[in-house]
Amino acid sequence: MKRLNSQLQEDGAPLELILLIRTLLAGCKEISFRVGQGELAGVLGSTLSDNVHGERQKKLDVISNQIIKDILKESGYVKAISSEEEDDVVPCHPEGKYLVSFDPLDGSSNTDINSLIGTIFSILHAPQWMEPDDPSAFLQPGTQMVAAGYVLYGPSTMLVLTTGRGTHIYTLDKTHGGFLLTKDNVQVPEDTKEFAINMSNQRHWEPPVQEYVSDLLAGETGPRGKNYNMRWVAAMVGDIHRLLCRGGIFAYPYDNRDPKKAGKLRLLYEANPMSFLMEQAGGMASTGQKRIMEIMPKEIHQRVPVVMGSKNEVEAMVAYYDKAE
Ligand code: AHG
Ligand code: MN
Ligand code: MN
């Protein structure tokens, strides 16, 4: 089986980017090991602190963040990082060529139930002019990403990665510690009968989402003319992985529980990297009103409404927004 290194070279990734990705993955392998140890390593449960998003941090949020932060800071390849679990950007090496944004542990509520969790990341070029502690350098649209991916800590540990030449899936061979290519050039089916949305928020959604989902629920006698199935992992990494494997639509739309929040998911740490993977696999990613990867971020922790997955289904949902306008 092909190794990660060979695939990255074949895809034309520059040496320094390959080294950076491998460094980041060394951190993910350590997280994978700790996650595997679970209760035995004392990594489950919550801390007593909240992050910048007002969410109670799990021990694994803090541990994973520390592991990735330390390894990237020491690497020399990175000028600065931004993380879901850091209030501000963290300056790294003044000569570093890249910026890394990451969600060190996605799906934290799954940690204590031994369910799917993962690490999501994206990589940008660091502008020459930037000071390492300048957050404005991170405010680039997703179209500028040079790589994005996630590591899924499931029954097997998997890496899903793109450098803009397709989306490839690798599996961690724990006998020798390498990621081996197990599916290249994933293609998301254009049509689907499966959707993922947190239905408990239904009463808070905007009218186009209400209408779209109620048409899905109406099944084969409704306007969409087919019966749909629903799945919700409560970890975006898990839901997106399912979509990449067999299609589907995933949405975390705006809701008016807290009108100040533009959605739940974060543009830099979750929406952008997943959009890049999805588009590279022939899928689509939108806010409902525009392509996610074209959003010009205003701040590093910005939230955004998200709808992504099988192209024809995302287009169908977007049509409900268009109609409402
Ligand atoms: P995180 O654990 O990084 O805070 O992200 C959780 C996110 C996302 O992974 C998932 O799709 C969503 O929150 C789940 O939200 P609900 O609590 O509404 O299920
Ligand atoms: Mn997350
Ligand atoms: Mn997280």
CSV table of C-alpha atoms and ligand atoms in Angstrom, one decimal:
chain,number,residue,atom,x,y,z
A,1,MET,CA,0.0,0.0,0.0
A,2,LYS,CA,1.1,3.5,-0.8
A,3,ARG,CA,2.5,5.6,2.0
A,4,LEU,CA,1.4,9.1,2.8
A,5,ASN,CA,4.8,10.5,1.7
A,6,SER,CA,4.6,9.0,-1.8
A,7,GLN,CA,1.1,10.3,-2.3
A,8,LEU,CA,2.0,13.8,-1.2
A,9,GLN,CA,5.0,13.8,-3.5
A,10,GLU,CA,2.9,12.6,-6.4
A,11,ASP,CA,0.4,15.4,-5.7
A,12,GLY,CA,3.3,17.9,-6.0
A,13,ALA,CA,3.4,19.1,-2.4
A,14,PRO,CA,6.5,21.1,-1.6
A,15,LEU,CA,9.0,19.4,0.8
A,16,GLU,CA,8.4,21.8,3.6
A,17,LEU,CA,4.6,21.3,3.5
A,18,ILE,CA,5.1,17.5,3.6
A,19,LEU,CA,7.4,17.9,6.6
A,20,LEU,CA,4.8,20.1,8.3
A,21,ILE,CA,2.0,17.7,7.7
A,22,ARG,CA,4.1,14.8,9.0
A,23,THR,CA,4.9,16.8,12.1
A,24,LEU,CA,1.3,17.6,12.7
A,25,LEU,CA,0.4,13.9,12.2
A,26,ALA,CA,3.0,12.9,14.8
A,27,GLY,CA,0.9,14.9,17.3
A,28,CYS,CA,-2.3,13.3,16.1
A,29,LYS,CA,-0.7,9.8,16.6
A,30,GLU,CA,0.0,10.8,20.2
A,31,ILE,CA,-3.6,11.9,20.6
A,32,SER,CA,-4.7,8.6,19.0
A,33,PHE,CA,-2.7,6.7,21.6
A,34,ARG,CA,-4.0,8.7,24.5
A,35,VAL,CA,-7.6,8.4,23.3
A,36,GLY,CA,-7.0,4.6,23.0
A,37,GLN,CA,-5.9,4.4,26.6
A,38,GLY,CA,-9.0,6.3,27.7
A,39,GLU,CA,-9.9,5.9,31.3
A,40,LEU,CA,-6.6,4.1,31.9
A,41,ALA,CA,-4.7,7.3,31.1
A,42,GLY,CA,-7.1,9.5,33.1
A,43,VAL,CA,-7.9,11.6,30.0
A,44,LEU,CA,-11.7,11.4,30.2
A,45,GLY,CA,-14.1,13.9,31.8
A,46,SER,CA,-14.1,17.7,32.0
A,47,THR,CA,-11.8,20.4,33.3
A,48,LEU,CA,-13.1,23.4,35.4
A,49,SER,CA,-12.4,26.0,32.6
A,50,ASP,CA,-14.3,27.3,29.6
A,51,ASN,CA,-12.8,28.1,26.2
A,52,VAL,CA,-13.2,31.4,24.3
A,53,HIS,CA,-16.4,30.1,22.7
A,54,GLY,CA,-18.0,29.7,26.2
A,55,GLU,CA,-17.8,25.9,26.1
A,56,ARG,CA,-16.6,23.8,29.1
A,57,GLN,CA,-13.3,22.2,28.1
A,58,LYS,CA,-12.9,18.5,28.3
A,59,LYS,CA,-9.6,17.2,29.5
A,60,LEU,CA,-9.0,15.8,26.0
A,61,ASP,CA,-9.6,19.2,24.4
A,62,VAL,CA,-6.8,20.7,26.6
A,63,ILE,CA,-4.4,17.7,26.1
A,64,SER,CA,-4.9,17.5,22.4
A,65,ASN,CA,-4.4,21.3,22.0
A,66,GLN,CA,-1.2,21.2,24.0
A,67,ILE,CA,0.2,18.2,22.0
A,68,ILE,CA,-0.4,19.9,18.6
A,69,LYS,CA,0.6,23.3,19.8
A,70,ASP,CA,3.9,22.1,21.2
A,71,ILE,CA,4.9,20.0,18.2
A,72,LEU,CA,4.1,22.8,15.7
A,73,LYS,CA,5.9,25.4,17.8
A,74,GLU,CA,9.0,23.3,17.9
A,75,SER,CA,8.9,22.4,14.2
A,76,GLY,CA,10.2,25.6,12.7
A,77,TYR,CA,7.8,25.2,9.7
A,78,VAL,CA,5.0,27.3,11.2
A,79,LYS,CA,4.9,31.1,11.8
A,80,ALA,CA,1.7,31.0,14.0
A,81,ILE,CA,-1.2,28.9,14.9
A,82,SER,CA,-4.8,29.5,15.8
A,83,SER,CA,-6.8,27.0,17.7
A,84,GLU,CA,-10.4,26.6,18.8
A,85,GLU,CA,-9.0,26.1,22.3
A,86,GLU,CA,-6.7,29.2,22.3
A,87,ASP,CA,-8.1,32.8,23.0
A,88,ASP,CA,-5.5,34.4,20.6
A,89,VAL,CA,-3.1,33.3,17.9
A,90,VAL,CA,0.0,31.6,19.2
A,91,PRO,CA,3.3,32.9,17.7
A,92,CYS,CA,5.7,30.2,16.6
A,93,HIS,CA,8.8,30.6,14.4
A,94,PRO,CA,9.5,34.0,12.8
A,95,GLU,CA,10.8,32.2,9.6
A,96,GLY,CA,8.0,29.7,9.5
A,97,LYS,CA,6.4,29.5,6.0
A,98,TYR,CA,2.9,28.3,7.1
A,99,LEU,CA,-0.1,29.1,9.3
A,100,VAL,CA,-2.1,26.3,10.9
A,101,SER,CA,-5.6,26.5,12.2
A,102,PHE,CA,-7.1,23.6,14.1
A,103,ASP,CA,-9.8,22.1,16.1
A,104,PRO,CA,-7.7,19.9,18.3
A,105,LEU,CA,-10.6,17.7,19.4
A,106,ASP,CA,-13.9,17.7,17.5
A,107,GLY,CA,-16.9,16.0,19.0
A,108,SER,CA,-15.7,16.5,22.6
A,109,SER,CA,-19.1,15.4,24.0
A,110,ASN,CA,-18.3,12.0,22.6
A,111,THR,CA,-15.1,11.5,24.6
A,112,ASP,CA,-16.8,10.1,27.7
A,113,ILE,CA,-19.0,7.6,25.7
A,114,ASN,CA,-16.1,6.1,23.7
A,115,SER,CA,-17.6,7.4,20.5
A,116,LEU,CA,-16.1,9.1,17.4
A,117,ILE,CA,-13.9,12.2,17.8
A,118,GLY,CA,-11.2,13.7,15.7
A,119,THR,CA,-8.7,16.5,15.0
A,120,ILE,CA,-9.5,19.0,12.1
A,121,PHE,CA,-6.8,21.3,10.6
A,122,SER,CA,-6.1,23.6,7.7
A,123,ILE,CA,-2.9,25.2,6.4
A,124,LEU,CA,-2.3,28.6,4.8
A,125,HIS,CA,0.8,30.3,3.5
A,126,ALA,CA,2.2,32.8,6.1
A,127,PRO,CA,2.5,36.2,4.5
A,128,GLN,CA,6.0,37.6,4.5
A,129,TRP,CA,4.9,40.9,6.1
A,130,MET,CA,3.2,39.3,9.1
A,131,GLU,CA,4.5,39.5,12.7
A,132,PRO,CA,4.0,36.0,14.3
A,133,ASP,CA,1.4,37.3,16.7
A,134,ASP,CA,-0.7,39.1,14.1
A,135,PRO,CA,-4.1,37.5,13.8
A,136,SER,CA,-5.0,39.4,10.6
A,137,ALA,CA,-2.8,37.0,8.6
A,138,PHE,CA,-5.3,34.3,9.3
A,139,LEU,CA,-8.1,36.3,7.8
A,140,GLN,CA,-7.8,34.7,4.3
A,141,PRO,CA,-10.7,33.1,2.5
A,142,GLY,CA,-10.7,29.3,2.4
A,143,THR,CA,-9.8,29.3,-1.3
A,144,GLN,CA,-6.3,30.2,-0.1
A,145,MET,CA,-5.8,26.9,1.9
A,146,VAL,CA,-2.8,24.8,0.7
A,147,ALA,CA,-3.9,21.7,2.6
A,148,ALA,CA,-6.7,20.6,5.0
A,149,GLY,CA,-7.7,17.4,6.6
A,150,TYR,CA,-8.8,15.6,9.7
A,151,VAL,CA,-7.7,12.6,11.7
A,152,LEU,CA,-10.6,10.4,12.9
A,153,TYR,CA,-10.0,8.5,16.2
A,154,GLY,CA,-12.4,5.7,15.6
A,155,PRO,CA,-12.2,1.9,15.5
A,156,SER,CA,-9.3,2.6,13.3
A,157,THR,CA,-7.4,5.9,13.2
A,158,MET,CA,-7.9,7.5,9.7
A,159,LEU,CA,-6.5,10.5,8.0
A,160,VAL,CA,-8.5,12.3,5.3
A,161,LEU,CA,-6.3,14.9,3.5
A,162,THR,CA,-6.3,17.2,0.6
A,163,THR,CA,-3.6,19.4,-0.9
A,164,GLY,CA,-5.9,20.5,-3.7
A,165,ARG,CA,-5.3,17.3,-5.8
A,166,GLY,CA,-8.3,15.3,-4.7
A,167,THR,CA,-9.3,14.0,-1.3
A,168,HIS,CA,-7.5,10.8,-0.1
A,169,ILE,CA,-8.1,8.5,2.9
A,170,TYR,CA,-5.3,6.9,4.8
A,171,THR,CA,-5.4,4.4,7.7
A,172,LEU,CA,-2.9,4.4,10.5
A,173,ASP,CA,-1.0,1.2,10.6
A,174,LYS,CA,-0.4,1.0,14.4
A,175,THR,CA,2.1,-1.8,13.9
A,176,HIS,CA,4.7,0.5,12.3
A,177,GLY,CA,3.1,4.0,12.9
A,178,GLY,CA,2.6,5.0,9.3
A,179,PHE,CA,-0.4,6.3,7.4
A,180,LEU,CA,-1.2,4.1,4.4
A,181,LEU,CA,-3.3,5.1,1.5
A,182,THR,CA,-6.6,3.1,1.7
A,183,LYS,CA,-8.8,5.1,-0.7
A,184,ASP,CA,-7.6,7.6,-3.2
A,185,ASN,CA,-9.6,10.3,-4.9
A,186,VAL,CA,-12.8,9.8,-2.9
A,187,GLN,CA,-15.9,10.9,-4.8
A,188,VAL,CA,-19.1,11.8,-2.9
A,189,PRO,CA,-22.2,10.5,-4.6
A,190,GLU,CA,-24.1,13.4,-6.1
A,191,ASP,CA,-27.5,12.2,-4.8
A,192,THR,CA,-28.5,10.9,-1.4
A,193,LYS,CA,-31.3,9.8,0.8
A,194,GLU,CA,-29.5,10.6,4.1
A,195,PHE,CA,-29.4,13.8,6.1
A,196,ALA,CA,-27.7,14.9,9.3
A,197,ILE,CA,-29.0,17.8,11.3
A,198,ASN,CA,-29.7,18.3,15.0
A,199,MET,CA,-33.5,18.0,14.9
A,200,SER,CA,-33.8,19.3,18.5
A,201,ASN,CA,-33.1,22.8,17.2
A,202,GLN,CA,-35.9,22.7,14.7
A,203,ARG,CA,-38.1,25.4,16.3
A,204,HIS,CA,-35.1,27.8,16.2
A,205,TRP,CA,-34.3,27.5,12.5
A,206,GLU,CA,-35.1,30.0,9.8
A,207,PRO,CA,-38.0,29.4,7.4
A,208,PRO,CA,-36.0,28.0,4.5
A,209,VAL,CA,-34.5,25.3,6.7
A,210,GLN,CA,-37.8,24.5,8.3
A,211,GLU,CA,-39.4,24.1,4.9
A,212,TYR,CA,-36.5,22.0,3.5
A,213,VAL,CA,-36.4,19.6,6.4
A,214,SER,CA,-40.1,19.2,6.6
A,215,ASP,CA,-40.1,18.3,2.8
A,216,LEU,CA,-37.4,15.6,3.5
A,217,LEU,CA,-39.6,14.2,6.4
A,218,ALA,CA,-42.6,14.1,4.1
A,219,GLY,CA,-40.9,11.2,2.3
A,220,GLU,CA,-41.9,9.7,-1.0
A,221,THR,CA,-45.4,11.2,-1.1
A,222,GLY,CA,-43.9,14.7,-0.4
A,223,PRO,CA,-42.3,17.2,-2.8
A,224,ARG,CA,-38.9,15.5,-2.8
A,225,GLY,CA,-40.5,12.1,-3.8
A,226,LYS,CA,-38.2,9.8,-1.8
A,227,ASN,CA,-37.9,8.5,1.8
A,228,TYR,CA,-34.9,9.9,3.7
A,229,ASN,CA,-32.9,8.4,6.6
A,230,MET,CA,-31.3,10.5,9.4
A,231,ARG,CA,-28.0,10.1,11.2
A,232,TRP,CA,-26.3,12.4,13.8
A,233,VAL,CA,-22.9,11.5,15.3
A,234,ALA,CA,-22.6,14.8,17.3
A,235,ALA,CA,-19.1,15.1,15.9
A,236,MET,CA,-18.7,16.8,12.6
A,237,VAL,CA,-15.7,14.6,11.8
A,238,GLY,CA,-17.9,11.5,12.1
A,239,ASP,CA,-20.7,12.9,10.1
A,240,ILE,CA,-18.4,14.3,7.3
A,241,HIS,CA,-16.5,11.0,7.2
A,242,ARG,CA,-19.8,9.1,6.6
A,243,LEU,CA,-20.7,11.6,3.8
A,244,LEU,CA,-17.3,11.1,2.2
A,245,CYS,CA,-17.8,7.3,2.3
A,246,ARG,CA,-21.4,7.0,1.1
A,247,GLY,CA,-22.9,10.5,0.5
A,248,GLY,CA,-25.4,12.5,2.4
A,249,ILE,CA,-26.1,16.1,3.5
A,250,PHE,CA,-24.9,17.6,6.8
A,251,ALA,CA,-26.2,20.9,8.1
A,252,TYR,CA,-25.6,23.0,11.1
A,253,PRO,CA,-27.6,26.1,10.1
A,254,TYR,CA,-28.1,29.4,11.8
A,255,ASP,CA,-30.6,29.2,14.6
A,256,ASN,CA,-32.0,31.9,16.9
A,257,ARG,CA,-31.1,30.3,20.2
A,258,ASP,CA,-28.5,33.0,20.5
A,259,PRO,CA,-29.1,35.5,17.7
A,260,LYS,CA,-25.6,36.9,18.1
A,261,LYS,CA,-24.0,33.6,16.9
A,262,ALA,CA,-24.0,33.1,13.1
A,263,GLY,CA,-24.1,29.3,13.6
A,264,LYS,CA,-22.4,26.8,15.9
A,265,LEU,CA,-19.5,25.7,13.8
A,266,ARG,CA,-16.3,27.7,13.4
A,267,LEU,CA,-15.1,28.9,10.0
A,268,LEU,CA,-11.4,28.5,10.4
A,269,TYR,CA,-11.3,25.3,12.5
A,270,GLU,CA,-14.3,23.3,11.1
A,271,ALA,CA,-16.2,24.7,8.1
A,272,ASN,CA,-13.3,25.7,5.8
A,273,PRO,CA,-11.2,22.5,6.1
A,274,MET,CA,-14.2,20.3,5.7
A,275,SER,CA,-15.4,22.4,2.7
A,276,PHE,CA,-12.0,21.9,1.0
A,277,LEU,CA,-12.2,18.1,1.5
A,278,MET,CA,-15.8,18.0,0.4
A,279,GLU,CA,-15.2,20.1,-2.8
A,280,GLN,CA,-12.1,18.1,-3.7
A,281,ALA,CA,-14.3,15.0,-3.5
A,282,GLY,CA,-16.9,16.4,-5.8
A,283,GLY,CA,-19.3,17.6,-3.1
A,284,MET,CA,-20.4,21.1,-2.3
A,285,ALA,CA,-20.2,23.3,0.8
A,286,SER,CA,-22.3,26.4,1.4
A,287,THR,CA,-23.7,28.6,4.1
A,288,GLY,CA,-27.1,28.3,2.3
A,289,GLN,CA,-26.4,31.7,0.8
A,290,LYS,CA,-22.8,31.5,-0.4
A,291,ARG,CA,-19.8,29.2,-0.9
A,292,ILE,CA,-18.1,28.8,2.4
A,293,MET,CA,-14.6,28.9,1.0
A,294,GLU,CA,-15.2,32.4,-0.4
A,295,ILE,CA,-16.0,34.0,2.9
A,296,MET,CA,-13.5,36.6,4.0
A,297,PRO,CA,-13.1,36.0,7.7
A,298,LYS,CA,-13.5,39.0,10.0
A,299,GLU,CA,-12.0,37.3,13.1
A,300,ILE,CA,-10.3,34.0,13.8
A,301,HIS,CA,-13.1,32.5,16.0
A,302,GLN,CA,-15.9,33.4,13.5
A,303,ARG,CA,-18.8,31.1,13.4
A,304,VAL,CA,-20.7,30.3,10.2
A,305,PRO,CA,-23.9,28.4,9.1
A,306,VAL,CA,-22.9,25.2,7.3
A,307,VAL,CA,-24.5,22.9,4.7
A,308,MET,CA,-22.4,20.4,2.9
A,309,GLY,CA,-22.3,17.1,1.2
A,310,SER,CA,-23.8,15.5,-1.9
A,311,LYS,CA,-23.9,18.1,-4.6
A,312,ASN,CA,-27.5,17.7,-5.8
A,313,GLU,CA,-28.9,17.7,-2.3
A,314,VAL,CA,-26.9,20.8,-1.2
A,315,GLU,CA,-28.1,22.5,-4.3
A,316,ALA,CA,-31.7,21.5,-3.4
A,317,MET,CA,-31.3,23.0,0.1
A,318,VAL,CA,-29.7,26.2,-1.3
A,319,ALA,CA,-32.8,26.5,-3.6
A,320,TYR,CA,-35.0,26.9,-0.5
A,321,TYR,CA,-32.8,29.9,0.6
A,322,ASP,CA,-32.9,31.4,-2.9
A,323,LYS,CA,-36.7,31.1,-3.0
A,324,ALA,CA,-37.0,32.8,0.4
A,325,GLU,CA,-35.0,35.7,-0.8
B,1,AHG,P1,-16.4,20.7,19.3
B,1,AHG,O1,-16.4,19.4,20.1
B,1,AHG,O2,-15.1,20.9,18.6
B,1,AHG,O3,-16.9,21.8,20.2
B,1,AHG,O4,-17.4,20.6,18.1
B,1,AHG,C1,-18.7,20.0,18.2
B,1,AHG,C2,-19.5,20.4,17.1
B,1,AHG,C3,-19.5,19.5,15.9
B,1,AHG,O5,-18.5,18.6,15.8
B,1,AHG,C4,-20.8,18.8,15.9
B,1,AHG,O6,-21.3,18.5,14.6
B,1,AHG,C5,-21.7,19.7,16.7
B,1,AHG,O7,-20.9,20.5,17.5
B,1,AHG,C6,-22.7,18.9,17.6
B,1,AHG,O8,-23.6,19.8,18.1
B,1,AHG,P2,-24.8,19.4,19.0
B,1,AHG,O9,-24.4,19.6,20.4
B,1,AHG,O10,-25.9,20.4,18.5
B,1,AHG,O11,-25.2,18.0,18.6
B,2,MN,MN,-15.5,20.9,16.6
B,3,MN,MN,-13.1,21.1,19.5
